[in-house]
XYZ file of C-alpha atoms in Angstrom:
669
model
C 100.332 -114.155 45.383
C 99.829 -114.802 49.094
C 99.110 -118.508 48.579
C 102.344 -118.906 46.659
C 104.269 -117.295 49.516
C 102.509 -119.505 52.056
C 103.396 -122.674 50.112
C 107.092 -121.836 49.955
C 109.577 -123.966 51.857
C 113.389 -124.055 52.223
C 115.782 -126.869 51.274
C 119.274 -126.894 52.801
C 121.861 -129.504 51.888
C 125.277 -130.527 53.061
C 127.037 -132.631 50.422
C 130.506 -134.073 50.180
C 130.414 -135.701 46.767
C 127.242 -134.433 45.259
C 124.665 -137.076 46.221
C 122.897 -134.956 48.880
C 122.974 -131.966 46.529
C 121.506 -134.085 43.716
C 118.641 -135.303 45.931
C 117.929 -131.789 47.186
C 117.764 -130.513 43.677
C 115.419 -133.347 42.687
C 113.071 -132.280 45.518
C 113.308 -128.631 44.436
C 112.368 -129.614 40.828
C 109.401 -131.751 41.964
C 108.013 -129.053 44.279
C 106.040 -127.244 41.611
C 104.226 -130.450 40.621
C 102.855 -130.571 44.125
C 101.858 -126.927 44.382
C 104.863 -125.697 46.272
C 107.696 -123.259 45.740
C 111.051 -124.283 47.052
C 114.148 -122.248 47.757
C 117.448 -124.172 47.895
C 120.882 -123.449 49.303
C 124.044 -125.259 50.369
C 124.525 -125.059 54.175
C 127.858 -123.404 53.582
C 126.130 -120.379 51.946
C 124.899 -118.897 55.254
C 124.166 -115.551 53.647
C 121.295 -117.261 51.755
C 119.237 -118.261 54.825
C 118.659 -117.421 58.426
C 117.276 -120.189 60.558
C 117.180 -117.980 63.626
C 114.049 -116.308 62.171
C 112.901 -118.909 59.625
C 109.183 -119.569 59.746
C 108.901 -121.719 56.605
C 109.265 -125.486 56.800
C 112.869 -126.536 56.216
C 114.036 -129.705 54.553
C 117.594 -130.785 55.296
C 119.655 -133.206 53.117
C 122.884 -134.178 54.819
C 125.570 -136.759 53.871
C 128.313 -138.244 55.986
C 132.006 -138.268 55.310
C 135.307 -139.308 57.021
C 134.885 -141.005 60.356
C 131.191 -140.201 60.677
C 131.642 -136.421 60.255
C 129.261 -133.951 58.601
C 130.408 -133.025 55.068
C 132.875 -130.191 54.631
C 130.111 -127.910 53.384
C 128.248 -128.344 56.654
C 131.047 -127.957 59.134
C 130.624 -124.219 59.607
C 126.864 -124.687 60.156
C 127.463 -127.460 62.708
C 129.957 -125.297 64.664
C 127.455 -122.524 64.730
C 124.578 -124.584 66.085
C 126.841 -126.384 68.564
C 127.611 -123.000 70.252
C 127.005 -123.759 73.889
C 125.694 -120.246 74.570
C 122.574 -120.910 72.507
C 119.430 -121.217 74.723
C 117.515 -124.540 74.642
C 114.529 -122.793 72.945
C 116.692 -121.145 70.245
C 114.983 -122.991 67.383
C 111.600 -123.490 68.989
C 109.976 -121.751 66.032
C 111.597 -124.139 63.469
C 109.754 -127.030 61.809
C 111.921 -129.230 59.754
C 112.465 -132.639 58.068
C 115.814 -134.292 57.565
C 117.123 -136.982 55.267
C 120.483 -138.358 56.289
C 122.704 -140.235 53.782
C 125.261 -142.884 54.870
C 126.583 -146.336 54.345
C 126.299 -149.269 56.763
C 129.603 -150.546 55.505
C 131.154 -147.765 57.473
C 131.036 -147.042 61.196
C 128.873 -144.248 62.506
C 126.112 -144.731 59.922
C 124.516 -141.410 58.803
C 126.248 -139.635 61.628
C 126.566 -136.385 59.717
C 122.779 -136.063 59.535
C 122.242 -137.475 63.055
C 124.615 -134.800 64.482
C 122.561 -131.929 62.970
C 119.289 -133.709 63.801
C 119.991 -134.189 67.431
C 121.352 -130.656 67.935
C 118.239 -129.037 66.296
C 116.087 -131.106 68.660
C 118.143 -129.938 71.694
C 117.529 -126.374 70.570
C 113.784 -126.792 70.421
C 113.184 -127.451 66.754
C 110.370 -129.884 65.895
C 110.012 -132.491 63.163
C 107.069 -132.076 60.717
C 108.113 -135.391 59.148
C 110.220 -138.334 60.470
C 113.878 -138.380 59.745
C 115.043 -140.774 57.041
C 118.322 -142.724 57.010
C 119.320 -143.743 53.527
C 121.929 -146.505 53.176
C 124.208 -146.345 50.108
C 125.338 -149.940 50.968
C 121.917 -151.311 49.991
C 120.943 -148.519 47.630
C 119.989 -144.981 48.635
C 116.789 -145.079 46.588
C 115.318 -147.798 48.849
C 114.772 -145.092 51.480
C 115.068 -141.889 49.412
C 112.227 -142.597 46.952
C 109.489 -143.372 49.488
C 110.794 -140.620 51.840
C 110.299 -138.015 49.108
C 106.894 -139.471 48.276
C 105.704 -138.927 51.839
C 107.280 -135.491 52.124
C 104.595 -133.791 50.009
C 101.715 -134.929 52.207
C 103.713 -133.914 55.322
C 104.284 -130.459 53.840
C 100.560 -130.075 53.020
C 99.606 -130.944 56.518
C 102.220 -128.582 57.881
C 101.037 -125.633 55.834
C 97.398 -126.507 56.684
C 98.204 -126.462 60.365
C 99.661 -122.982 59.817
C 96.292 -121.876 58.376
C 98.204 -120.521 55.366
C 98.177 -123.325 52.886
C 95.730 -123.332 50.004
C 95.800 -125.901 47.207
C 96.917 -124.273 44.033
C 97.158 -127.209 41.747
C 93.553 -128.466 41.608
C 93.424 -127.776 37.841
C 96.704 -129.601 37.323
C 95.509 -133.035 38.385
C 95.972 -135.697 35.838
C 93.042 -137.491 34.202
C 92.643 -140.628 36.242
C 90.752 -142.596 33.506
C 94.159 -143.678 32.163
C 96.244 -143.355 35.350
C 95.704 -144.125 38.955
C 97.718 -141.821 41.144
C 99.386 -143.159 44.254
C 101.094 -140.185 45.957
C 103.414 -139.007 43.191
C 103.781 -142.500 41.655
C 102.066 -143.448 38.371
C 100.283 -146.747 38.737
C 99.674 -148.534 35.424
C 96.177 -150.093 35.461
C 94.631 -152.557 33.053
C 92.562 -149.642 31.652
C 95.724 -147.835 30.427
C 96.275 -146.339 27.084
C 97.046 -148.269 23.893
C 100.701 -148.296 24.996
C 99.638 -150.173 28.101
C 97.695 -152.658 26.026
C 100.792 -153.296 23.976
C 102.695 -153.938 27.217
C 100.038 -156.365 28.406
C 100.156 -158.346 25.205
C 103.956 -158.617 25.491
C 103.684 -159.869 29.051
C 101.250 -162.610 27.950
C 103.986 -163.953 25.769
C 106.224 -164.268 28.760
C 103.411 -166.114 30.637
C 103.422 -168.932 28.101
C 107.160 -169.430 28.515
C 107.315 -168.916 32.303
C 108.152 -172.532 32.853
C 111.423 -172.258 31.010
C 112.403 -168.577 31.362
C 114.394 -167.079 34.243
C 114.489 -163.414 35.164
C 117.309 -161.370 33.716
C 118.168 -157.732 32.925
C 116.212 -157.997 29.701
C 113.155 -159.967 30.791
C 110.925 -160.810 33.752
C 108.743 -163.713 34.730
C 105.478 -164.014 36.602
C 104.236 -162.604 38.930
C 106.192 -159.427 38.024
C 105.543 -159.772 34.301
C 101.810 -159.890 34.959
C 101.584 -157.203 37.634
C 100.303 -153.673 37.453
C 103.211 -151.424 38.170
C 103.745 -148.433 40.492
C 106.169 -146.438 38.398
C 108.027 -143.231 39.525
C 106.642 -140.027 37.889
C 108.590 -139.034 34.835
C 111.293 -136.608 35.919
C 110.752 -133.183 34.450
C 113.194 -132.273 31.730
C 115.059 -129.072 32.316
C 118.087 -128.924 30.006
C 118.450 -127.981 26.373
C 121.743 -129.108 24.845
C 123.143 -127.737 21.619
C 126.366 -128.827 20.013
C 128.176 -125.858 18.482
C 138.148 -127.590 33.593
C 138.064 -128.442 39.286
C 141.571 -127.041 39.842
C 144.138 -129.855 39.743
C 147.822 -130.247 39.370
C 149.403 -132.276 36.623
C 152.265 -134.283 38.052
C 154.705 -136.811 36.565
C 154.846 -140.495 37.408
C 158.509 -141.010 38.304
C 158.301 -144.745 39.124
C 155.840 -147.678 38.964
C 156.412 -151.017 40.583
C 154.236 -154.098 40.687
C 154.429 -155.226 44.339
C 152.776 -158.636 43.854
C 153.845 -161.692 41.977
C 152.231 -162.319 38.568
C 150.188 -165.253 39.966
C 148.734 -163.288 42.912
C 144.886 -163.065 43.028
C 145.068 -159.287 42.795
C 147.795 -157.202 41.198
C 149.075 -154.375 43.499
C 150.976 -151.486 41.948
C 152.939 -148.712 43.588
C 153.154 -145.316 41.864
C 155.740 -142.735 42.819
C 154.585 -139.196 41.827
C 156.958 -136.303 41.510
C 155.254 -133.382 43.286
C 158.394 -131.241 43.727
C 157.527 -128.636 41.129
C 153.924 -128.218 42.394
C 155.102 -127.935 46.039
C 152.206 -130.144 47.220
C 152.539 -130.675 50.997
C 151.139 -133.732 52.803
C 151.329 -135.712 56.020
C 151.339 -139.441 56.411
C 147.703 -140.346 56.657
C 146.626 -137.777 54.020
C 145.384 -138.890 50.640
C 145.439 -137.766 47.089
C 142.575 -137.557 44.610
C 143.376 -138.852 41.086
C 141.234 -137.560 38.281
C 140.791 -140.370 35.802
C 138.925 -140.365 32.396
C 136.214 -142.696 31.306
C 137.503 -145.509 29.125
C 138.021 -144.196 25.560
C 136.468 -147.314 24.059
C 133.341 -146.862 26.153
C 133.038 -143.203 25.223
C 133.395 -144.067 21.548
C 130.715 -146.826 21.818
C 128.390 -144.404 23.650
C 128.856 -141.739 20.900
C 128.222 -144.410 18.259
C 125.149 -145.673 20.043
C 123.688 -142.126 20.255
C 124.658 -141.502 16.578
C 126.909 -138.617 17.628
C 130.327 -139.936 16.645
C 130.724 -137.473 13.850
C 129.950 -134.561 16.221
C 132.224 -135.465 19.127
C 134.499 -132.417 18.642
C 131.525 -129.973 18.563
C 131.280 -127.489 21.378
C 128.396 -128.073 23.795
C 125.995 -125.324 24.701
C 123.790 -126.188 27.733
C 120.723 -124.057 28.470
C 117.750 -124.360 30.792
C 114.398 -124.984 29.231
C 111.898 -122.142 29.563
C 110.116 -121.934 32.862
C 112.534 -124.369 34.489
C 113.635 -123.577 38.045
C 116.520 -125.975 37.952
C 120.180 -125.129 37.421
C 122.696 -126.278 34.909
C 124.921 -128.826 36.631
C 128.195 -127.129 37.536
C 130.286 -130.121 36.459
C 129.201 -129.609 32.790
C 131.386 -126.865 31.255
C 130.024 -124.524 28.661
C 131.715 -124.793 25.304
C 133.538 -128.017 26.155
C 133.659 -130.573 23.393
C 131.151 -133.379 23.577
C 134.041 -135.938 23.739
C 135.654 -134.026 26.582
C 132.475 -133.899 28.647
C 131.783 -137.622 28.214
C 135.453 -138.439 28.998
C 136.123 -136.217 31.990
C 132.904 -134.762 33.368
C 130.197 -137.472 33.521
C 130.233 -140.782 35.382
C 129.124 -143.029 32.570
C 129.955 -146.166 34.595
C 127.512 -145.366 37.427
C 124.423 -147.578 37.946
C 121.423 -145.635 36.558
C 119.031 -144.500 39.306
C 115.395 -145.503 39.025
C 114.460 -141.959 37.850
C 116.920 -142.324 34.985
C 115.494 -145.771 34.038
C 111.970 -144.235 34.118
C 113.108 -141.462 31.819
C 114.582 -143.911 29.349
C 111.167 -145.528 28.923
C 109.848 -142.659 26.850
C 112.708 -143.001 24.370
C 112.313 -146.759 23.905
C 110.347 -147.947 20.840
C 109.982 -151.713 21.359
C 106.997 -152.559 23.588
C 108.523 -155.426 25.418
C 111.716 -153.488 26.176
C 109.585 -150.567 27.338
C 107.631 -152.900 29.674
C 110.872 -154.310 31.159
C 112.319 -150.878 31.825
C 109.020 -149.945 33.577
C 109.329 -153.042 35.717
C 112.950 -152.173 36.694
C 112.009 -148.736 37.909
C 108.724 -149.735 39.656
C 108.070 -150.667 43.280
C 107.141 -154.176 42.290
C 110.404 -154.634 40.396
C 112.687 -153.439 43.232
C 114.191 -156.887 43.667
C 114.966 -157.168 39.945
C 116.366 -153.635 39.909
C 118.697 -154.547 42.838
C 119.779 -157.891 41.256
C 120.227 -156.854 37.636
C 121.178 -153.203 37.820
C 122.565 -152.027 41.198
C 124.219 -155.204 42.434
C 125.379 -156.172 38.945
C 127.110 -152.756 38.485
C 125.184 -152.176 35.269
C 125.934 -148.777 33.621
C 124.074 -146.821 30.973
C 125.952 -148.458 28.119
C 124.964 -151.860 29.476
C 121.297 -150.802 29.442
C 121.590 -149.487 25.909
C 123.132 -152.776 24.754
C 120.319 -154.742 26.475
C 117.520 -152.456 25.089
C 118.571 -151.644 21.528
C 115.435 -149.664 20.708
C 116.246 -147.116 23.406
C 117.756 -143.944 21.981
C 117.903 -141.193 24.647
C 118.646 -137.544 23.719
C 121.927 -136.024 24.974
C 120.039 -133.699 27.288
C 118.726 -136.788 29.221
C 122.274 -137.969 29.878
C 123.284 -134.534 31.092
C 120.366 -134.413 33.474
C 120.857 -137.831 35.022
C 124.421 -138.867 34.811
C 126.340 -137.815 37.951
C 129.681 -135.967 38.105
C 132.740 -138.070 37.365
C 134.284 -138.156 40.833
C 138.086 -138.362 41.510
C 139.263 -141.533 43.245
C 141.066 -141.132 46.558
C 144.283 -142.995 47.525
C 146.179 -142.900 50.747
C 149.794 -141.613 50.775
C 152.104 -144.589 51.274
C 155.127 -142.471 52.096
C 156.512 -139.726 54.279
C 157.941 -136.546 52.721
C 160.713 -136.704 55.351
C 161.990 -139.844 53.696
C 160.884 -139.001 50.102
C 161.084 -135.239 49.721
C 159.239 -133.964 46.677
C 157.651 -137.400 46.096
C 154.522 -139.266 47.193
C 153.773 -142.989 46.782
C 150.367 -144.381 46.149
C 149.351 -148.041 46.213
C 146.326 -149.665 44.566
C 144.900 -153.079 43.621
C 143.802 -153.426 40.051
C 140.057 -154.017 40.535
C 138.563 -156.768 38.219
C 134.859 -157.156 37.460
C 134.244 -160.560 35.922
C 131.905 -160.975 32.983
C 128.205 -161.352 33.891
C 125.114 -161.832 31.754
C 124.477 -158.066 32.224
C 127.941 -156.836 31.173
C 131.354 -157.929 29.749
C 134.422 -158.331 31.997
C 136.108 -155.027 32.790
C 138.585 -153.473 35.159
C 137.847 -150.751 37.772
C 137.675 -147.382 36.122
C 140.615 -145.637 37.804
C 142.785 -148.665 38.716
C 142.333 -150.120 35.270
C 143.254 -146.796 33.692
C 146.304 -146.356 35.983
C 147.522 -149.914 35.298
C 147.276 -149.303 31.547
C 148.859 -145.907 31.914
C 152.024 -147.376 33.419
C 152.060 -150.629 31.603
C 155.203 -149.647 29.570
C 157.104 -149.088 32.772
C 156.040 -152.411 34.209
C 156.884 -154.274 30.979
C 160.458 -152.752 31.040
C 160.831 -153.910 34.604
C 159.748 -157.422 33.706
C 162.296 -157.457 30.921
C 164.969 -156.307 33.436
C 165.687 -153.103 31.625
C 166.847 -150.142 33.648
C 164.351 -147.279 33.370
C 165.785 -143.812 33.564
C 163.355 -141.626 35.466
C 164.024 -138.713 33.127
C 162.657 -140.852 30.235
C 159.264 -141.236 31.924
C 156.812 -138.623 30.570
C 153.614 -140.117 31.983
C 151.468 -137.752 33.979
C 148.267 -137.695 35.995
C 145.963 -135.075 37.404
C 145.998 -135.063 41.259
C 144.954 -132.865 44.088
C 145.809 -133.258 47.860
C 143.138 -134.685 50.088
C 144.238 -133.829 53.634
C 142.809 -135.811 56.494
C 141.508 -133.969 59.515
C 142.337 -136.773 61.967
C 144.115 -139.804 60.401
C 147.584 -138.787 61.490
C 150.163 -139.936 64.042
C 149.546 -138.605 67.570
C 151.136 -135.188 68.176
C 152.898 -136.771 71.216
C 155.354 -139.344 69.823
C 155.386 -141.195 73.188
C 151.753 -142.336 72.661
C 151.655 -145.975 71.522
C 149.727 -146.887 68.423
C 148.092 -150.034 66.992
C 147.761 -150.197 63.167
C 145.473 -152.642 61.405
C 146.000 -152.649 57.649
C 145.627 -155.814 55.574
C 146.362 -155.738 51.858
C 146.688 -152.261 50.411
C 145.299 -151.010 53.689
C 148.888 -151.018 54.929
C 149.617 -147.958 52.699
C 149.195 -145.123 55.126
C 151.062 -147.101 57.797
C 154.192 -147.221 55.565
C 154.026 -143.471 55.685
C 153.580 -143.513 59.475
C 156.648 -145.811 59.849
C 158.807 -143.809 57.487
C 157.962 -140.697 59.359
C 158.681 -142.313 62.744
C 161.998 -143.745 61.530
C 163.183 -140.251 60.470
C 161.941 -138.791 63.700
C 163.907 -141.398 65.750
C 167.067 -140.665 63.710
C 166.771 -136.931 64.333
C 166.054 -137.143 68.056
C 167.596 -140.265 69.655
C 167.050 -139.024 73.157
C 163.266 -138.689 72.800
C 160.753 -141.258 74.080
C 158.723 -142.946 71.445
C 155.674 -145.102 72.002
C 155.328 -148.677 70.803
C 154.067 -149.224 67.278
C 152.147 -152.364 66.497
C 151.101 -153.416 62.914
C 148.622 -156.145 62.211
C 149.006 -157.015 58.543
C 147.347 -159.771 56.508
C 147.314 -160.994 52.886
C 146.515 -164.150 50.984
C 149.911 -165.670 50.380
C 153.244 -164.908 52.041
C 155.228 -165.327 48.818
C 152.793 -163.615 46.437
C 151.261 -160.527 47.957
C 153.112 -159.660 51.171
C 153.280 -155.907 50.289
C 156.309 -153.937 51.466
C 157.761 -157.073 53.099
C 161.408 -156.032 53.009
C 160.663 -152.520 54.300
C 158.366 -153.728 57.099
C 161.003 -156.303 58.238
C 163.578 -153.530 58.244
C 161.326 -151.356 60.434
C 160.871 -154.312 62.808
C 164.657 -154.944 62.847
C 165.634 -151.340 63.614
C 163.034 -150.854 66.366
C 160.802 -148.444 64.415
C 158.095 -151.091 64.407
C 157.830 -152.728 67.858
C 155.642 -155.643 66.709
C 154.905 -156.907 63.204
C 152.013 -159.370 63.409
C 151.190 -161.061 60.051
C 148.795 -163.696 58.831
C 148.202 -165.362 55.464
C 144.590 -166.427 54.739
C 145.260 -168.823 51.751
C 148.598 -170.443 52.617
C 148.546 -174.059 53.685
C 149.338 -174.797 57.367
C 153.100 -175.078 58.075
C 154.842 -178.446 58.572
C 154.112 -178.228 62.265
C 150.349 -178.268 61.450
C 149.548 -175.251 63.622
C 146.074 -175.615 65.082
C 143.747 -172.627 64.906
C 146.281 -170.727 62.810
C 145.260 -167.043 62.612
C 143.673 -166.418 59.197
C 142.682 -162.724 59.257
C 143.867 -159.643 61.176
C 141.004 -159.870 63.700
C 142.216 -163.345 64.739
C 145.622 -161.926 65.540
C 144.003 -159.035 67.486
C 142.321 -161.623 69.653
C 145.603 -163.443 70.226
C 147.151 -160.113 71.461
C 143.943 -158.888 73.190
C 145.718 -158.057 76.503
C 148.304 -155.856 74.792
C 145.675 -154.141 72.586
C 143.468 -153.448 75.600
C 146.293 -152.153 77.691
C 147.443 -149.755 74.973
C 143.950 -148.306 74.457
C 142.601 -148.375 78.037
C 145.633 -147.889 80.199
C 148.265 -146.069 78.032
C 145.703 -143.901 76.195
C 147.037 -145.100 72.829
C 145.457 -144.917 69.427
C 143.992 -147.506 67.075
C 144.142 -147.044 63.279
C 142.235 -149.237 60.853
C 142.567 -149.009 57.036
C 141.092 -151.137 54.283
C 137.859 -152.830 53.311
C 134.801 -151.489 55.062
C 132.373 -154.242 54.208
C 134.073 -157.154 55.901
C 137.463 -156.386 57.510
C 136.491 -153.106 59.333
C 133.285 -154.589 60.679
C 135.104 -157.708 61.898
C 137.844 -155.582 63.514
C 135.183 -153.484 65.211
C 133.392 -156.560 66.514
C 136.655 -157.980 67.790
C 137.476 -154.716 69.541
C 134.081 -154.819 71.297
C 134.884 -158.324 72.415
C 138.375 -157.509 73.628
C 137.128 -154.492 75.646
C 134.149 -156.390 77.033
C 136.385 -159.183 78.243
C 139.061 -156.892 79.619
C 136.581 -154.639 81.584
C 134.175 -157.442 82.325
C 131.289 -155.426 80.891
C 128.371 -156.297 78.614
C 128.248 -155.540 74.877
C 126.227 -152.268 75.325
C 128.786 -150.870 77.705
C 131.601 -152.080 75.455
C 129.920 -150.149 72.631
C 129.842 -146.976 74.781
C 133.535 -147.412 75.553
C 134.388 -147.850 71.825
C 132.206 -144.780 71.022
C 134.311 -142.872 73.599
C 137.455 -143.887 71.793
C 135.976 -142.524 68.473
C 134.953 -139.338 70.150
C 138.463 -138.830 71.496
C 139.786 -139.509 68.055
C 141.735 -142.506 69.340
C 139.919 -145.028 67.165
C 140.315 -143.829 63.574
C 139.371 -145.456 60.346
C 140.374 -144.915 56.715
C 138.119 -147.418 54.995
C 136.373 -147.979 51.692
C 133.668 -150.228 50.238
């Protein structure tokens, strides 16, 4: 029908790890509820769309990866629109909205989306709805949810202005005697149904105890416990599940070594992987993805909780419900066993999104538990959601423990649990020095017990540590381990870096900043440079500076002997170290450098000269939330002082270093 064609819009997404795609698919699913028809495509599938002649409104969903780059799936599209031969009015016909995803713990926040947004504007395209910038550092849903809410009205106004939009859902409006509708949110009023009355009576019990109760995952206190709630609309179900593998290489672990002392705050472990048979090539600065399973005990508990433990070996058939326009998630294989899918395919440790919490409400029997889940997914309960779910790293299993009357169907898990993502680790070796091998280094992440969940280790680091525990025990008992006796294996795949490599010209000086396990890629850099120097003694090699830091010199100084050897033989020009938790030395050094940024300040003249005069490169690897931000702030200060310019101009200079790929980061949150 003409009105259906007129109310059709296009969704294009560029996604690196599935979040942008998931949000795009959510918008696509919601479109019908608001009287629209949506077509959806990945930006990489350019045969599915043609923006050069597109007259429909277009909604972009774009994530950011690497050092502020568009995702891999959007690279070809970006190159196309950056073509300098395109006229300034090339997209003057295009009306679009864009939601950019990023993380303020990283530099160049939302830069993937910003790059596309600014270029579309330069080519004449016009916004029909303001751009959103969602921050994974504080929770994507804080921006994503209200942005999607406002999108529907913006689309209606856009179609209306085109004189083509006709309302098609007038007969689909919900009865407002029980519900008040605020955009696409359900607002529970005091005139709600009997279920609402049950919730109200439960909240009155909390009121009488409010003087002694404190808020927790399981319960709230006034005013939230007495408030009417604006709750997200129930996500439409689209899967039917009946119970009737990404290409990776399986490689052997040839060695495992604990690099830290037993009394160190964090245990750091080095793994040597034998990649000779798979012929996996890499450069120092590249990484490797490790595919790890969910913890077996957690999978078993989840199966038991869902009353499916006797059917864990059944094959899973996943089908779309009738009339659904959604797609079966690609990460759920057909005919895989239920145990396999829960172990290798779904991220059961992820914090449930508000839409998932809302969906759980309808499968919860107890009235007070239902009310609390409604609070956690509501606008009014956002602070509690952040405190007791997102910031507490609560997972589905934690919620099911806290709300025992909740019994969701398997289809709900398949619809809402994201794909189990591989974990990336930087190569801590050079293939010139270790042919057929690659070294990876990691800290064993510990999550202490909280009221919301028991103590647990990081999913991948905990699994790896357990996987190689037998090797580590033999080392501790001073037994020689024959490498041929080690049959432990892991699934890996190379993760090449587009930029985080040594300069092509070996005479270019480099500054490396890598505290803790952030030193890993620089061990590869230094091994590479050592071999290059041995092979070509007449060549000119630039200075190499390393700023390293750890807590204790005698407990967690990673690669100490190797780094001191590099410094001794001239491979490493300057090894600058600091120890944040050691007591001052006998001399009582005043203002002793505590962190890497303090040592950068002490060597500010050298750092500035390398970057500004010698056109050298700066590499930073490690924690994004604190270290990388502090190093960036210190760099701004160093450049500002050296050039005698204000902070704004210093920021422009640093931005220029990034643009020239001479300030590179490999950081994580």
